[in-house]
Amino acid sequence: MTALDLSSPVAVVGTGTMGQGIAQVALVAGHPVRLYDAVAGRARDAAAAIGARLDRLAEKGKITGAARDAARARLDPAESLAELADCGLVVEAVLERLDVKQQLFGELEEIVAEDCLLATNTSSLSVTAIGGALRHPGRFVGLHFFNPAPLMPLVEVVSGFATDVTSATRAYETARAWGKTPVACADTPGFIVNRIARPFYAEAFAVYEAQAADPATIDAVLRESGGFRMGAFELTDLIGQDVNESVTHSVWQSFFQDVRFTPSLAQRRLVESGRLGRKTGHGWYDHAEGAERPVPHTADKEQPPAYVVAEGGLGPAAELLALIREAGIQVREEDEDNGTRLVLPSGGQLVLADGQTCVEFRDVVYFDLALDYRTATRVALSACHDTSPRTLAEATGLFQALGKDVSVIGDVPGMIVARTVARIIDLAHDAVAKGVATEEDVDTAMRLGVNYPLGPFEWDRRLGREFAFDVLDEMHERDPSGRYAPSLALYRHAYAIDDKREGTS
């Protein structure tokens, strides 16, 4: 099955920001495009707005003047749904209400030809439920573009329970012909991106609710240690707290209130107060003109230790040993299976975040996971009242000697980056095991849809098959609510082809 022929008109119903964006994508790809909106006059206004954007593209040299003129000539506002009768594809981008969408597609089914592909751009509703009211749901598919549609490369092509393979394939190939990167997925709450991305927000909010760190510090650690482009607090302020919470709530409800997707009470209070982020001038941060941006907690300068004793190879943090030597600090190595700790001159231990807490041990400082310890500019440390001041000072001085800013946070299991990445990896394995998408498409979706530095499976391979499972297993022991219980898929992955555990009971 090939992409929709360029001679076939494409209709977009709904002329808000997303509708206009999708129309522009189809238009620039070479299709005739019809715009329809139930509110009189909006389709013409949207056509004018798209025309103005085409002018700007031509001024910047992104398209030629001839291409702009040709695209303008192919764009037509429609005054009634009947004018969409000859379209080969109709994409809906209207209000996120099931009844509204079902009624629209019921009307379209009476108008368009039997071979017309019908698609919804919903981000939160069930594609199966929207298409369930149709007489011929096999031609119905989800085409989930990301905002802004002309710039964001990802399109999730969602097959409902009744979607024909031929329809899904045609939608996939059409999106690719339009210059997008499509990924195929089954109809599951949140599809790929909004399902697997929930822990990025949820774990940041959980650390904040535990009073372990403030938003500015958590965001800085996610960016400067985790490698994420934005922190969870600043990103949700950009998205809109109401929008982000609504998606979280929808996924949670759709999974029958699965504790893994539980919304944040702190975010709920923010929404209730009307602090929705940049669009209202205040969210987690104050966005008023001239407002002072809070700075992350950064530890005062400390002296580095003269030496460290490395017990084992430090696992995912192995790069630290080379960095410590390069900083002129002696490293004494002692063999120990699965060692992930450094012993400091104080006798205290510096341990990679593993889902346990400092208070369980004598004189331990935890350090957080980093995407790349060489390029990371900040590292988080965690200590408790039983940690000696000397041990914390030596741990702080060690990372400062490596050129890192140090943020000391409260004693929370999994810290910030480690717990976030572990949960993302877990949800990714669970989604693939349940047939939502392939590993490759999950990685592509998370890199392109939310700009993650690595896809979950890329991250998993880098960390080692046991890391995410072990972190979550330890966290689950400390919080048996089920939120951190590793999925069966992650359990199988962690234990597969493992010589250390093979044959044990």
Coordinates of C-alpha atoms in Angstrom, one line a residue:
M1 CA 0.0 0.0 0.0
T2 CA 1.5 3.3 -1.1
A3 CA 1.0 6.9 0.1
L4 CA -2.0 9.0 -0.9
D5 CA -1.5 10.3 -4.4
L6 CA -0.6 14.0 -4.5
S7 CA -3.6 14.7 -6.7
S8 CA -5.9 13.5 -4.0
P9 CA -7.3 16.4 -1.9
V10 CA -6.7 16.3 1.9
A11 CA -9.3 17.9 4.2
V12 CA -8.6 19.2 7.7
V13 CA -11.6 19.7 10.0
G14 CA -10.8 22.1 12.8
T15 CA -8.8 25.2 12.2
G16 CA -7.0 25.8 15.5
T17 CA -3.2 25.8 15.9
M18 CA -2.9 22.1 15.3
G19 CA -5.4 22.0 12.4
Q20 CA -3.6 24.8 10.6
G21 CA -0.3 23.1 11.2
I22 CA -1.5 19.8 9.7
A23 CA -3.0 21.6 6.7
Q24 CA 0.3 23.4 6.1
V25 CA 2.2 20.1 6.1
A26 CA -0.2 18.5 3.6
L27 CA -0.2 21.7 1.5
V28 CA 3.6 22.0 1.3
A29 CA 3.8 18.3 0.5
G30 CA 1.8 19.0 -2.7
H31 CA -1.8 18.1 -2.0
P32 CA -4.9 20.2 -2.6
V33 CA -6.1 21.1 0.9
R34 CA -9.6 21.9 2.1
L35 CA -10.1 23.6 5.4
Y36 CA -13.4 23.3 7.3
D37 CA -14.5 24.7 10.7
A38 CA -18.0 24.5 12.2
V39 CA -17.7 28.2 13.1
A40 CA -18.5 30.4 10.2
G41 CA -15.5 32.5 8.9
R42 CA -12.8 30.5 10.8
A43 CA -11.8 28.5 7.8
R44 CA -11.2 31.6 5.7
D45 CA -9.2 33.2 8.6
A46 CA -7.2 30.0 8.9
A47 CA -6.4 30.0 5.2
A48 CA -5.2 33.6 5.4
A49 CA -3.0 32.7 8.4
I50 CA -1.5 29.7 6.6
G51 CA -0.9 31.9 3.5
A52 CA 1.0 34.4 5.7
R53 CA 3.2 31.6 7.1
L54 CA 3.9 30.5 3.5
D55 CA 5.0 34.1 2.8
R56 CA 7.4 34.0 5.7
L57 CA 8.8 30.6 4.5
A58 CA 9.4 32.1 1.1
E59 CA 11.1 35.2 2.6
K60 CA 13.4 33.0 4.6
G61 CA 14.3 31.0 1.5
K62 CA 12.7 27.8 2.9
I63 CA 10.4 27.5 -0.2
T64 CA 10.6 29.3 -3.5
G65 CA 8.1 32.0 -4.5
A66 CA 6.7 29.7 -7.2
A67 CA 6.2 26.9 -4.6
R68 CA 4.4 29.4 -2.3
D69 CA 2.1 30.6 -5.1
A70 CA 1.3 27.0 -6.1
A71 CA 0.5 26.1 -2.5
R72 CA -1.7 29.1 -2.0
A73 CA -3.6 28.1 -5.2
R74 CA -4.2 24.6 -3.7
L75 CA -5.7 25.9 -0.5
D76 CA -9.4 26.3 -0.2
P77 CA -11.7 27.0 2.8
A78 CA -14.9 25.0 2.7
E79 CA -18.2 26.3 3.9
S80 CA -19.8 22.9 4.4
L81 CA -18.7 19.3 5.0
A82 CA -20.3 18.4 1.7
E83 CA -17.4 20.2 0.0
L84 CA -15.1 17.4 1.3
A85 CA -16.8 14.7 -0.7
D86 CA -13.9 14.1 -3.1
C87 CA -11.1 14.1 -0.5
G88 CA -8.9 11.0 -0.2
L89 CA -8.0 11.8 3.5
V90 CA -9.8 13.7 6.2
V91 CA -7.9 14.6 9.3
E92 CA -9.9 15.9 12.3
A93 CA -8.4 18.3 14.9
V94 CA -11.5 19.5 16.8
L95 CA -12.4 19.6 20.5
E96 CA -11.1 16.7 22.6
R97 CA -14.6 15.3 23.3
L98 CA -15.6 11.8 22.3
D99 CA -19.2 12.7 21.5
V100 CA -18.1 15.6 19.3
K101 CA -15.6 13.5 17.3
Q102 CA -18.0 10.6 16.9
Q103 CA -20.7 12.9 15.5
L104 CA -18.3 14.5 13.1
F105 CA -17.1 11.2 11.7
G106 CA -20.6 9.9 11.5
E107 CA -21.5 12.9 9.3
L108 CA -18.3 12.5 7.2
E109 CA -19.1 8.8 6.6
E110 CA -22.3 9.9 4.8
I111 CA -20.4 12.3 2.6
V112 CA -17.0 10.9 1.5
A113 CA -16.2 8.0 -0.8
E114 CA -15.8 4.5 0.6
D115 CA -12.0 4.5 0.0
C116 CA -11.5 7.8 1.8
L117 CA -9.2 7.5 4.8
L118 CA -10.5 9.0 8.0
A119 CA -8.1 10.1 10.7
T120 CA -8.2 11.7 14.1
N121 CA -5.4 13.8 15.6
T122 CA -6.5 13.0 19.2
S123 CA -3.8 12.9 21.8
S124 CA -5.9 11.6 24.7
L125 CA -9.0 9.8 23.5
S126 CA -9.3 6.2 22.3
V127 CA -9.0 5.8 18.5
T128 CA -11.1 2.6 18.9
A129 CA -13.9 4.5 20.7
I130 CA -14.0 7.3 18.2
G131 CA -14.2 4.9 15.3
G132 CA -16.5 2.5 17.0
A133 CA -19.6 4.4 16.0
L134 CA -18.7 4.2 12.3
R135 CA -20.3 1.6 9.9
H136 CA -16.8 1.0 8.4
P137 CA -14.3 1.5 11.2
G138 CA -11.6 -0.3 9.2
R139 CA -10.6 2.9 7.4
F140 CA -10.3 4.9 10.6
V141 CA -6.9 5.6 12.0
G142 CA -5.1 7.9 14.4
L143 CA -2.6 10.4 13.0
H144 CA -1.2 12.1 16.1
F145 CA 1.0 15.1 15.1
F146 CA 3.0 17.0 17.6
N147 CA 2.8 20.8 18.1
P148 CA 3.9 22.7 16.0
A149 CA 3.1 20.2 13.3
P150 CA 5.1 21.9 10.5
L151 CA 8.3 21.7 12.7
M152 CA 8.0 18.5 14.8
P153 CA 9.1 15.5 12.8
L154 CA 7.2 12.8 14.7
V155 CA 3.7 11.4 13.8
E156 CA 2.2 8.5 15.8
V157 CA 0.1 6.3 13.4
V158 CA -2.4 4.7 15.7
S159 CA -4.3 1.6 14.8
G160 CA -7.6 1.2 16.6
F161 CA -9.0 -2.3 17.4
A162 CA -10.9 -2.3 14.1
T163 CA -8.4 -0.5 11.9
D164 CA -7.5 -2.4 8.7
V165 CA -3.8 -3.0 8.1
T166 CA -4.1 -1.4 4.7
S167 CA -5.5 1.8 6.2
A168 CA -2.8 2.0 8.8
T169 CA -0.1 1.4 6.2
R170 CA -1.5 4.0 3.8
A171 CA -1.6 6.5 6.7
Y172 CA 2.0 5.6 7.7
E173 CA 3.3 6.0 4.1
T174 CA 1.5 9.2 3.6
A175 CA 3.0 10.7 6.7
R176 CA 6.4 9.6 5.5
A177 CA 5.8 11.1 2.1
W178 CA 5.0 14.4 3.8
G179 CA 8.5 14.5 5.3
K180 CA 7.5 13.2 8.7
T181 CA 9.0 10.3 10.7
P182 CA 6.0 8.0 11.4
V183 CA 5.9 5.4 14.1
A184 CA 3.3 2.7 14.3
C185 CA 1.5 1.9 17.5
A186 CA -1.6 0.2 18.9
D187 CA -4.4 2.1 20.4
T188 CA -3.3 2.4 24.1
P189 CA -3.8 5.2 26.5
G190 CA -1.3 7.9 25.7
F191 CA -0.1 6.0 22.6
I192 CA 3.7 5.8 22.8
V193 CA 5.0 9.2 23.9
N194 CA 2.3 10.3 26.4
R195 CA 2.3 6.9 28.0
I196 CA 6.0 6.4 28.4
A197 CA 6.8 10.1 29.3
R198 CA 4.6 10.2 32.4
P199 CA 7.5 9.3 34.9
F200 CA 9.5 12.3 33.6
Y201 CA 7.0 14.6 35.2
A202 CA 5.7 12.3 38.0
E203 CA 9.1 11.5 39.6
A204 CA 10.2 15.2 39.5
F205 CA 6.9 16.1 41.3
A206 CA 7.3 13.2 43.7
V207 CA 10.8 14.4 44.7
Y208 CA 9.4 17.9 45.2
E209 CA 6.5 16.6 47.3
A210 CA 8.9 14.7 49.5
Q211 CA 10.6 18.0 50.1
A212 CA 13.9 16.6 48.9
A213 CA 14.6 19.4 46.5
D214 CA 13.0 22.6 45.0
P215 CA 11.9 22.9 41.3
A216 CA 14.9 24.8 40.2
T217 CA 17.3 22.2 41.6
I218 CA 15.4 19.3 40.2
D219 CA 15.2 20.9 36.8
A220 CA 18.9 21.7 36.8
V221 CA 19.8 18.0 37.7
L222 CA 17.6 16.7 35.0
R223 CA 19.2 19.0 32.4
E224 CA 22.8 19.1 33.5
S225 CA 23.2 15.5 34.8
G226 CA 20.4 13.6 33.0
G227 CA 20.9 15.3 29.6
F228 CA 17.3 16.3 29.2
R229 CA 16.7 19.5 27.2
M230 CA 14.4 20.9 29.8
G231 CA 13.5 20.0 33.4
A232 CA 10.0 18.8 34.3
F233 CA 8.9 22.0 36.0
E234 CA 10.0 24.4 33.3
L235 CA 8.6 22.1 30.6
T236 CA 5.2 21.8 32.2
D237 CA 5.1 25.6 32.6
L238 CA 5.7 25.8 28.8
I239 CA 3.1 23.1 28.0
G240 CA 0.6 24.5 30.4
Q241 CA -0.1 22.9 33.8
D242 CA -3.7 22.3 32.9
V243 CA -2.8 20.6 29.6
N244 CA -0.1 18.4 31.2
E245 CA -2.2 17.4 34.1
S246 CA -5.2 16.6 31.8
V247 CA -3.1 14.2 29.8
T248 CA -1.8 12.5 33.0
H249 CA -5.3 12.2 34.4
S250 CA -6.6 10.8 31.1
V251 CA -3.9 8.1 31.0
W252 CA -4.4 7.3 34.7
Q253 CA -8.2 6.9 34.2
S254 CA -7.8 5.0 31.0
F255 CA -5.6 2.5 32.8
F256 CA -8.3 2.0 35.5
Q257 CA -6.4 4.3 37.9
D258 CA -3.2 2.3 37.7
V259 CA -0.9 3.6 40.5
R260 CA 2.0 3.9 38.1
F261 CA 0.2 6.8 36.4
T262 CA -1.2 8.6 39.5
P263 CA -1.4 12.3 39.0
S264 CA 0.5 14.8 41.3
L265 CA -1.4 16.5 44.1
A266 CA 1.1 19.4 44.0
Q267 CA 0.3 19.9 40.3
R268 CA -3.4 19.7 41.0
R269 CA -3.1 22.5 43.5
L270 CA -1.2 24.6 41.0
V271 CA -4.0 24.1 38.4
E272 CA -6.7 24.9 41.0
S273 CA -4.9 28.1 41.9
G274 CA -4.9 29.2 38.2
R275 CA -1.1 29.1 38.0
L276 CA -1.0 27.4 34.6
G277 CA 2.5 28.4 33.5
R278 CA 3.8 30.8 31.0
K279 CA 0.3 31.5 29.5
T280 CA -0.9 32.9 32.9
G281 CA 2.4 34.4 33.9
H282 CA 3.0 32.0 36.8
G283 CA 3.3 28.3 37.3
W284 CA 6.1 26.5 39.1
Y285 CA 8.0 29.6 38.2
D286 CA 7.1 33.3 38.1
H287 CA 7.1 34.3 34.4
A288 CA 6.3 38.0 34.9
E289 CA 8.5 40.4 33.1
G290 CA 11.6 41.1 35.2
A291 CA 10.8 38.3 37.6
E292 CA 13.9 36.8 39.2
R293 CA 14.5 33.2 38.1
P294 CA 15.3 30.9 41.1
V295 CA 18.7 29.3 41.1
P296 CA 19.4 25.7 41.8
H297 CA 21.0 24.7 45.1
T298 CA 24.8 24.5 44.6
A299 CA 27.1 23.4 47.3
D300 CA 29.9 25.6 48.6
K301 CA 33.5 24.8 47.6
E302 CA 35.0 21.8 49.5
Q303 CA 38.5 20.3 49.4
P304 CA 38.7 17.0 47.3
P305 CA 39.9 13.9 49.0
A306 CA 43.6 12.8 48.5
Y307 CA 42.5 9.4 47.3
V308 CA 39.5 7.1 46.9
V309 CA 39.1 3.3 47.0
A310 CA 37.1 1.9 44.2
E311 CA 35.3 -1.3 45.1
G312 CA 34.4 -2.8 41.8
G313 CA 34.1 -1.1 38.5
L314 CA 31.2 1.3 39.4
G315 CA 28.9 -0.1 36.7
P316 CA 27.2 2.7 34.8
A317 CA 29.4 5.2 36.6
A318 CA 32.7 3.5 35.5
E319 CA 33.8 6.6 33.6
L320 CA 34.2 8.4 36.9
L321 CA 37.4 6.4 37.6
A322 CA 39.2 7.9 34.6
L323 CA 37.9 11.4 35.5
I324 CA 39.1 11.1 39.1
R325 CA 42.6 10.0 37.9
E326 CA 42.7 12.9 35.4
A327 CA 41.9 15.3 38.2
G328 CA 45.1 14.1 40.0
I329 CA 43.3 12.1 42.7
Q330 CA 44.7 8.7 43.5
V331 CA 42.4 5.7 42.8
R332 CA 43.0 2.5 44.7
E333 CA 41.0 -0.4 43.1
E334 CA 39.7 -3.4 45.0
D335 CA 38.0 -6.2 43.1
E336 CA 34.4 -6.7 44.1
D337 CA 31.6 -8.2 42.0
N338 CA 29.0 -5.6 41.1
G339 CA 30.7 -3.0 43.1
T340 CA 29.3 0.5 42.6
R341 CA 30.9 2.4 45.4
L342 CA 33.9 4.5 46.4
V343 CA 35.3 4.5 49.9
L344 CA 36.5 7.9 51.0
P345 CA 39.4 8.7 53.4
S346 CA 36.7 9.4 56.1
G347 CA 35.7 5.8 55.8
G348 CA 32.4 6.8 54.5
Q349 CA 31.0 5.4 51.2
L350 CA 30.0 7.2 48.0
V351 CA 27.4 5.0 46.2
L352 CA 25.6 5.2 42.9
A353 CA 21.9 5.7 43.3
D354 CA 20.4 2.2 43.6
G355 CA 16.9 2.7 45.0
Q356 CA 17.9 2.5 48.6
T357 CA 18.3 5.3 51.1
C358 CA 21.2 6.8 53.1
V359 CA 19.5 6.3 56.4
E360 CA 19.7 2.5 56.1
F361 CA 23.5 2.5 56.2
R362 CA 26.3 4.0 58.3
D363 CA 27.9 7.1 56.7
V364 CA 26.8 6.8 53.1
V365 CA 26.4 9.5 50.4
Y366 CA 24.5 8.6 47.3
F367 CA 25.3 10.2 43.9
D368 CA 22.8 10.4 41.0
L369 CA 23.0 8.8 37.6
A370 CA 24.3 10.9 34.7
L371 CA 23.8 10.5 31.0
D372 CA 27.6 11.1 30.6
Y373 CA 29.7 11.8 33.6
R374 CA 32.4 13.4 31.4
T375 CA 30.2 16.0 29.9
A376 CA 27.7 16.4 32.8
T377 CA 28.1 19.8 34.5
R378 CA 26.1 19.0 37.6
V379 CA 25.8 16.0 39.9
A380 CA 23.3 15.5 42.7
L381 CA 24.3 14.0 46.1
S382 CA 22.0 12.6 48.7
A383 CA 22.8 12.4 52.5
C384 CA 20.9 12.0 55.8
H385 CA 21.4 13.0 59.4
D386 CA 23.6 9.9 59.9
T387 CA 26.0 11.0 57.2
S388 CA 29.1 12.5 58.7
P389 CA 29.9 16.1 57.6
R390 CA 33.4 15.0 56.6
T391 CA 32.1 12.3 54.3
L392 CA 29.6 14.7 52.6
A393 CA 32.4 17.4 52.3
E394 CA 34.8 14.8 50.7
A395 CA 32.1 13.6 48.3
T396 CA 31.3 17.2 47.4
G397 CA 34.9 18.1 46.9
L398 CA 35.5 15.0 44.7
F399 CA 32.9 16.0 42.2
Q400 CA 33.9 19.6 42.3
A401 CA 37.4 18.6 41.5
L402 CA 36.0 16.9 38.3
G403 CA 34.5 20.3 37.3
K404 CA 30.9 19.6 38.4
D405 CA 28.5 21.8 40.3
V406 CA 27.1 19.8 43.2
S407 CA 23.5 19.8 44.4
V408 CA 22.8 18.2 47.7
I409 CA 19.2 16.9 47.9
G410 CA 17.2 15.0 50.6
D411 CA 17.4 11.3 51.2
V412 CA 15.0 9.9 48.6
P413 CA 15.4 6.5 47.0
G414 CA 16.5 6.6 43.4
M415 CA 17.4 10.3 43.7
I416 CA 16.3 12.2 40.6
V417 CA 17.7 11.0 37.3
A418 CA 18.1 7.3 38.3
R419 CA 14.5 6.8 39.4
T420 CA 13.2 8.8 36.3
V421 CA 15.2 6.8 33.8
A422 CA 14.4 3.5 35.5
R423 CA 10.7 4.1 35.3
I424 CA 10.8 5.3 31.7
I425 CA 12.7 2.1 30.8
D426 CA 10.2 0.0 32.7
L427 CA 7.2 1.5 30.9
A428 CA 9.0 1.1 27.6
H429 CA 9.6 -2.6 28.1
D430 CA 6.0 -3.0 29.3
A431 CA 4.6 -1.3 26.2
V432 CA 6.6 -3.4 23.8
A433 CA 5.7 -6.6 25.6
K434 CA 2.0 -5.7 25.2
G435 CA 2.3 -5.1 21.5
V436 CA 2.0 -1.3 21.6
A437 CA 5.0 -0.7 19.4
T438 CA 8.5 -2.0 18.5
E439 CA 11.6 -1.1 20.5
E440 CA 12.9 0.9 17.5
D441 CA 9.7 2.9 17.2
V442 CA 9.6 3.5 21.0
D443 CA 13.1 4.9 20.9
T444 CA 12.4 7.0 17.8
A445 CA 9.2 8.4 19.4
M446 CA 10.8 9.4 22.6
R447 CA 13.8 11.1 21.0
L448 CA 11.7 13.0 18.4
G449 CA 8.5 13.5 20.3
V450 CA 9.9 14.8 23.6
N451 CA 13.6 15.3 22.7
Y452 CA 15.0 12.7 25.1
P453 CA 18.7 12.4 24.8
L454 CA 18.4 8.7 24.3
G455 CA 15.5 6.4 23.6
P456 CA 14.6 4.1 26.6
F457 CA 16.1 1.0 25.0
E458 CA 19.3 2.8 24.1
W459 CA 19.5 4.0 27.7
D460 CA 18.8 0.5 28.9
R461 CA 21.6 -1.0 26.8
R462 CA 24.0 1.6 28.1
L463 CA 23.2 1.1 31.7
G464 CA 23.0 -2.7 31.6
R465 CA 20.0 -5.0 31.7
E466 CA 19.8 -5.1 35.5
F467 CA 20.1 -1.4 36.4
A468 CA 16.5 -0.3 35.9
F469 CA 15.0 -3.4 37.5
D470 CA 17.3 -3.3 40.5
V471 CA 16.5 0.4 41.2
L472 CA 12.8 -0.1 40.9
D473 CA 12.9 -3.4 42.9
E474 CA 14.6 -1.6 45.8
M475 CA 12.2 1.4 45.6
H476 CA 9.2 -1.0 45.6
E477 CA 10.5 -2.5 48.8
R478 CA 10.5 1.0 50.4
D479 CA 7.2 2.0 48.8
P480 CA 5.0 -1.1 48.3
S481 CA 2.1 0.9 46.8
G482 CA 2.9 -0.7 43.4
R483 CA 4.0 2.6 41.9
Y484 CA 7.6 1.3 41.5
A485 CA 6.9 -2.4 41.1
P486 CA 8.9 -3.6 38.1
S487 CA 6.8 -4.8 35.2
L488 CA 6.9 -8.5 34.3
A489 CA 8.5 -7.5 31.0
L490 CA 11.4 -5.7 32.9
Y491 CA 11.7 -8.7 35.3
R492 CA 12.1 -11.1 32.3
H493 CA 14.5 -8.7 30.6
A494 CA 16.7 -8.4 33.8
Y495 CA 16.9 -12.1 34.4
A496 CA 17.3 -13.3 30.8
I497 CA 20.6 -15.0 29.9
D498 CA 22.1 -14.0 33.1
D499 CA 24.9 -16.3 34.2
K500 CA 24.9 -14.9 37.8
R501 CA 21.3 -15.8 38.4
E502 CA 20.8 -18.7 36.0
G503 CA 19.7 -21.9 37.8
T504 CA 18.9 -20.2 41.1
S505 CA 15.6 -20.5 42.8

